[in-house]
mmCIF file of C-alpha atoms in Angstrom:
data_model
loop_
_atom_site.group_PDB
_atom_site.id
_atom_site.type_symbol
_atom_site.label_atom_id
_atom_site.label_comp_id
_atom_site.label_asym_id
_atom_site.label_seq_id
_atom_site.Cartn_x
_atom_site.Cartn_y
_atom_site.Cartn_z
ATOM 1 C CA UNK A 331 43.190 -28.034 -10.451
ATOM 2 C CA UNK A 332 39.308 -27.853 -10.401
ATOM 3 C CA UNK A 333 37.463 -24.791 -9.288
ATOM 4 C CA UNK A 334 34.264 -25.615 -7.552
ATOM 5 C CA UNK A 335 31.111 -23.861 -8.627
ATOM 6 C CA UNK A 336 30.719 -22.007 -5.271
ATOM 7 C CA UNK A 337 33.832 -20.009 -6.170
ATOM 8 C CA UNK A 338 31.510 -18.707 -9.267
ATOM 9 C CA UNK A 339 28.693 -18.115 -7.321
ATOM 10 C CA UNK A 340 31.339 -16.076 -4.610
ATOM 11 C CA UNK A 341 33.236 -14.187 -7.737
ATOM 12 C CA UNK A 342 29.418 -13.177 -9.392
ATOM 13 C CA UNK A 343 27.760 -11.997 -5.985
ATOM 14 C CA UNK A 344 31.468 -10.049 -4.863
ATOM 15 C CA UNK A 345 31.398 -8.753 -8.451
ATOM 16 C CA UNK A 346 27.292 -7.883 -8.566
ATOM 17 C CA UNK A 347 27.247 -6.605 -5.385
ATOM 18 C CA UNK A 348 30.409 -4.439 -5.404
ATOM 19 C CA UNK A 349 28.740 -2.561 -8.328
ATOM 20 C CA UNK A 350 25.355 -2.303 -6.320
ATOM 21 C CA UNK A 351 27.564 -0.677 -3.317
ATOM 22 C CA UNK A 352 29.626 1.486 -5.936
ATOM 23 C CA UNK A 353 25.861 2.684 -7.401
ATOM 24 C CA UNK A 354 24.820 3.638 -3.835
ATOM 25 C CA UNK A 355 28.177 5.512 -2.530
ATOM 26 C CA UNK A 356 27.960 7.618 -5.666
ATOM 27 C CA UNK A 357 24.040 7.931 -6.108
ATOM 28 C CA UNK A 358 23.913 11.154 -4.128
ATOM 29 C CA UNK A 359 26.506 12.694 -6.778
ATOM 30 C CA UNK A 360 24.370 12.526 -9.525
ATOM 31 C CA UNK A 361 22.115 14.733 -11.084
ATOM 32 C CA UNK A 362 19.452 12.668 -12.292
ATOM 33 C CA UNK A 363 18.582 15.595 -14.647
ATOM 34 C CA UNK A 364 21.352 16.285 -16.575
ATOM 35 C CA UNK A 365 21.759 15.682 -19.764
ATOM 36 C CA UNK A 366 23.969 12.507 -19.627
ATOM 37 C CA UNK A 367 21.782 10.397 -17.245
ATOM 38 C CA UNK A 368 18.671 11.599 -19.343
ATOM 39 C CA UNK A 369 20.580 9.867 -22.820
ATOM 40 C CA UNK A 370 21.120 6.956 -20.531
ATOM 41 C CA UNK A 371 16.921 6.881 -19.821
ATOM 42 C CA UNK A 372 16.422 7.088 -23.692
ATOM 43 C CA UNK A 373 18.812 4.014 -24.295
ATOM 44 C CA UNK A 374 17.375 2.164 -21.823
ATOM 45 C CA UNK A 375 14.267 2.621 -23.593
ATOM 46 C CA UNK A 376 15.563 2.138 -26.450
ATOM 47 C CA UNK A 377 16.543 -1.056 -25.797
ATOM 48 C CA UNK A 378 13.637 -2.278 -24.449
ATOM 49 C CA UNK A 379 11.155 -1.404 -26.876
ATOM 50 C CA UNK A 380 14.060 -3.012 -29.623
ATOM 51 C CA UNK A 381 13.905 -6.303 -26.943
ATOM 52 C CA UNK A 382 10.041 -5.890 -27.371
ATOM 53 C CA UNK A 383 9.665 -5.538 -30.701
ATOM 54 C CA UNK A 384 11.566 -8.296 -31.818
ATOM 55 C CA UNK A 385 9.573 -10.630 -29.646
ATOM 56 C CA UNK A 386 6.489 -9.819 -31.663
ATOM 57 C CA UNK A 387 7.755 -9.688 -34.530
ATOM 58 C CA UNK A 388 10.698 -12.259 -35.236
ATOM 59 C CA UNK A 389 9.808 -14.581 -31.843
ATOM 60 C CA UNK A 390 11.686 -17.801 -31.187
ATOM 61 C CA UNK A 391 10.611 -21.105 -29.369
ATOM 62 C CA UNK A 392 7.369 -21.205 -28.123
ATOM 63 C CA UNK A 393 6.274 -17.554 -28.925
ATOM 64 C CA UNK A 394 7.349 -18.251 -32.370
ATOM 65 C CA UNK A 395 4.416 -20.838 -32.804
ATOM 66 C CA UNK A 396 2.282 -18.047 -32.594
ATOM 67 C CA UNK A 397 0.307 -16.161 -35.387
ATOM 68 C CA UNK A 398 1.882 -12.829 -35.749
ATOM 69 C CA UNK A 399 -1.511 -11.186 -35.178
ATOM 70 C CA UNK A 400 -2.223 -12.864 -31.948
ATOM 71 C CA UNK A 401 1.003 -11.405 -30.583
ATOM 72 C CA UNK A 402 -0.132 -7.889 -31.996
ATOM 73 C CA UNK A 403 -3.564 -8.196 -30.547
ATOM 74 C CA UNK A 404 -2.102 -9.070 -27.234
ATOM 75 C CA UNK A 405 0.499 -6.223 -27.102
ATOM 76 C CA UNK A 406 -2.320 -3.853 -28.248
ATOM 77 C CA UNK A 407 -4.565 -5.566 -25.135
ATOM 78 C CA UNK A 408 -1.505 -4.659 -22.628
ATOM 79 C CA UNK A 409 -1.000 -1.421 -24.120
ATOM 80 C CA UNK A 410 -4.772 -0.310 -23.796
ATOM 81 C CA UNK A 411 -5.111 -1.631 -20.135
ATOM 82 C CA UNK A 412 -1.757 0.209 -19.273
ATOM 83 C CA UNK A 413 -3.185 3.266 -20.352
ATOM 84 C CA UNK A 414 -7.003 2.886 -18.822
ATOM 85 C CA UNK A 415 -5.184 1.668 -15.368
ATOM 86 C CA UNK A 416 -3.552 4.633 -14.782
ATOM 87 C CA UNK A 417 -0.466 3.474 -15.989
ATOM 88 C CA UNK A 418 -0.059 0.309 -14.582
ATOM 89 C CA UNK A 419 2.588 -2.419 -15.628
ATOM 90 C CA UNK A 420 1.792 -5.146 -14.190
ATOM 91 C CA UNK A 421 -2.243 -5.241 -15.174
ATOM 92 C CA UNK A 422 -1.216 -4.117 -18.681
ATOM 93 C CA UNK A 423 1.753 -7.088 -18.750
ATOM 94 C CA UNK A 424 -1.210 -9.354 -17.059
ATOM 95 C CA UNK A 425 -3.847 -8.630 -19.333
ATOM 96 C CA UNK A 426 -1.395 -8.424 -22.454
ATOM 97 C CA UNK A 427 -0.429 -12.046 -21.294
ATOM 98 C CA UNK A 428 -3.467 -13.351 -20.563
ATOM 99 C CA UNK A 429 -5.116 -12.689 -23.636
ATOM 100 C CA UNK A 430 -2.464 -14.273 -25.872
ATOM 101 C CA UNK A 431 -3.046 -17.524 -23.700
ATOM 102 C CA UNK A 432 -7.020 -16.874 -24.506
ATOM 103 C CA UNK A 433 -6.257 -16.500 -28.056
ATOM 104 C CA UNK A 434 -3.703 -19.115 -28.475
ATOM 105 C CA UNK A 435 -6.037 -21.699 -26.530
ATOM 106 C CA UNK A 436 -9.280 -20.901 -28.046
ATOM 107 C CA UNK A 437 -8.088 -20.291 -31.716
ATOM 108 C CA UNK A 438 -4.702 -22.121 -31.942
ATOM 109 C CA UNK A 439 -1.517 -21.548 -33.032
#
């Protein structure tokens, strides 16, 4: 018996959604002070800046052509124009971005 790939798709949206519904019945529950949903900020942090840091520093495919001090400069870039923007992702990700295409293009990998 084959299973078509729309019964995937069906099983992954009942199963992604049914958590986004679960989220929002019990969202007005939860103290988003306490302790345990302030270890579950920190992790989430955690793991990003681990997801981060491995990019620039052990990259694969493309981003591993790179010189490791082109992908320093250009977190450094997105870092400094976070901060000068008032705290703004998405200049700092653009600027951080666009500087490592500069850099790439105008010195080379």
């Amino acid at each position: 018996m084959t299973v078509s790939a729309w019964w995937f798709l069906l099983v992954g949206a009942l199963v992604t959604y049914g958590w986004r519904a679960a989220g929002v019945a019990l969202s007005g529950k939860i103290d988003p002070n306490s302790a345990l949903m302030r270890w579950v900020a920190c992790v989430a942090y955690a793991l990003l800046a681990g997801l981060i840091a491995r990019l620039i520093v052990a990259p694969q495919g493309a981003l591993g052509d790179t010189a490791l001090w082109m992908r320093l400069s250009s977190a450094g870039v997105a870092l400094l124009v976070y901060f000068i923007f008032r705290r703004s992702i998405v200049l700092g990700v653009t600027a951080g971005a666009l500087w490592l295409v500069a850099v790439t293009t105008l010195v080379g990998a």
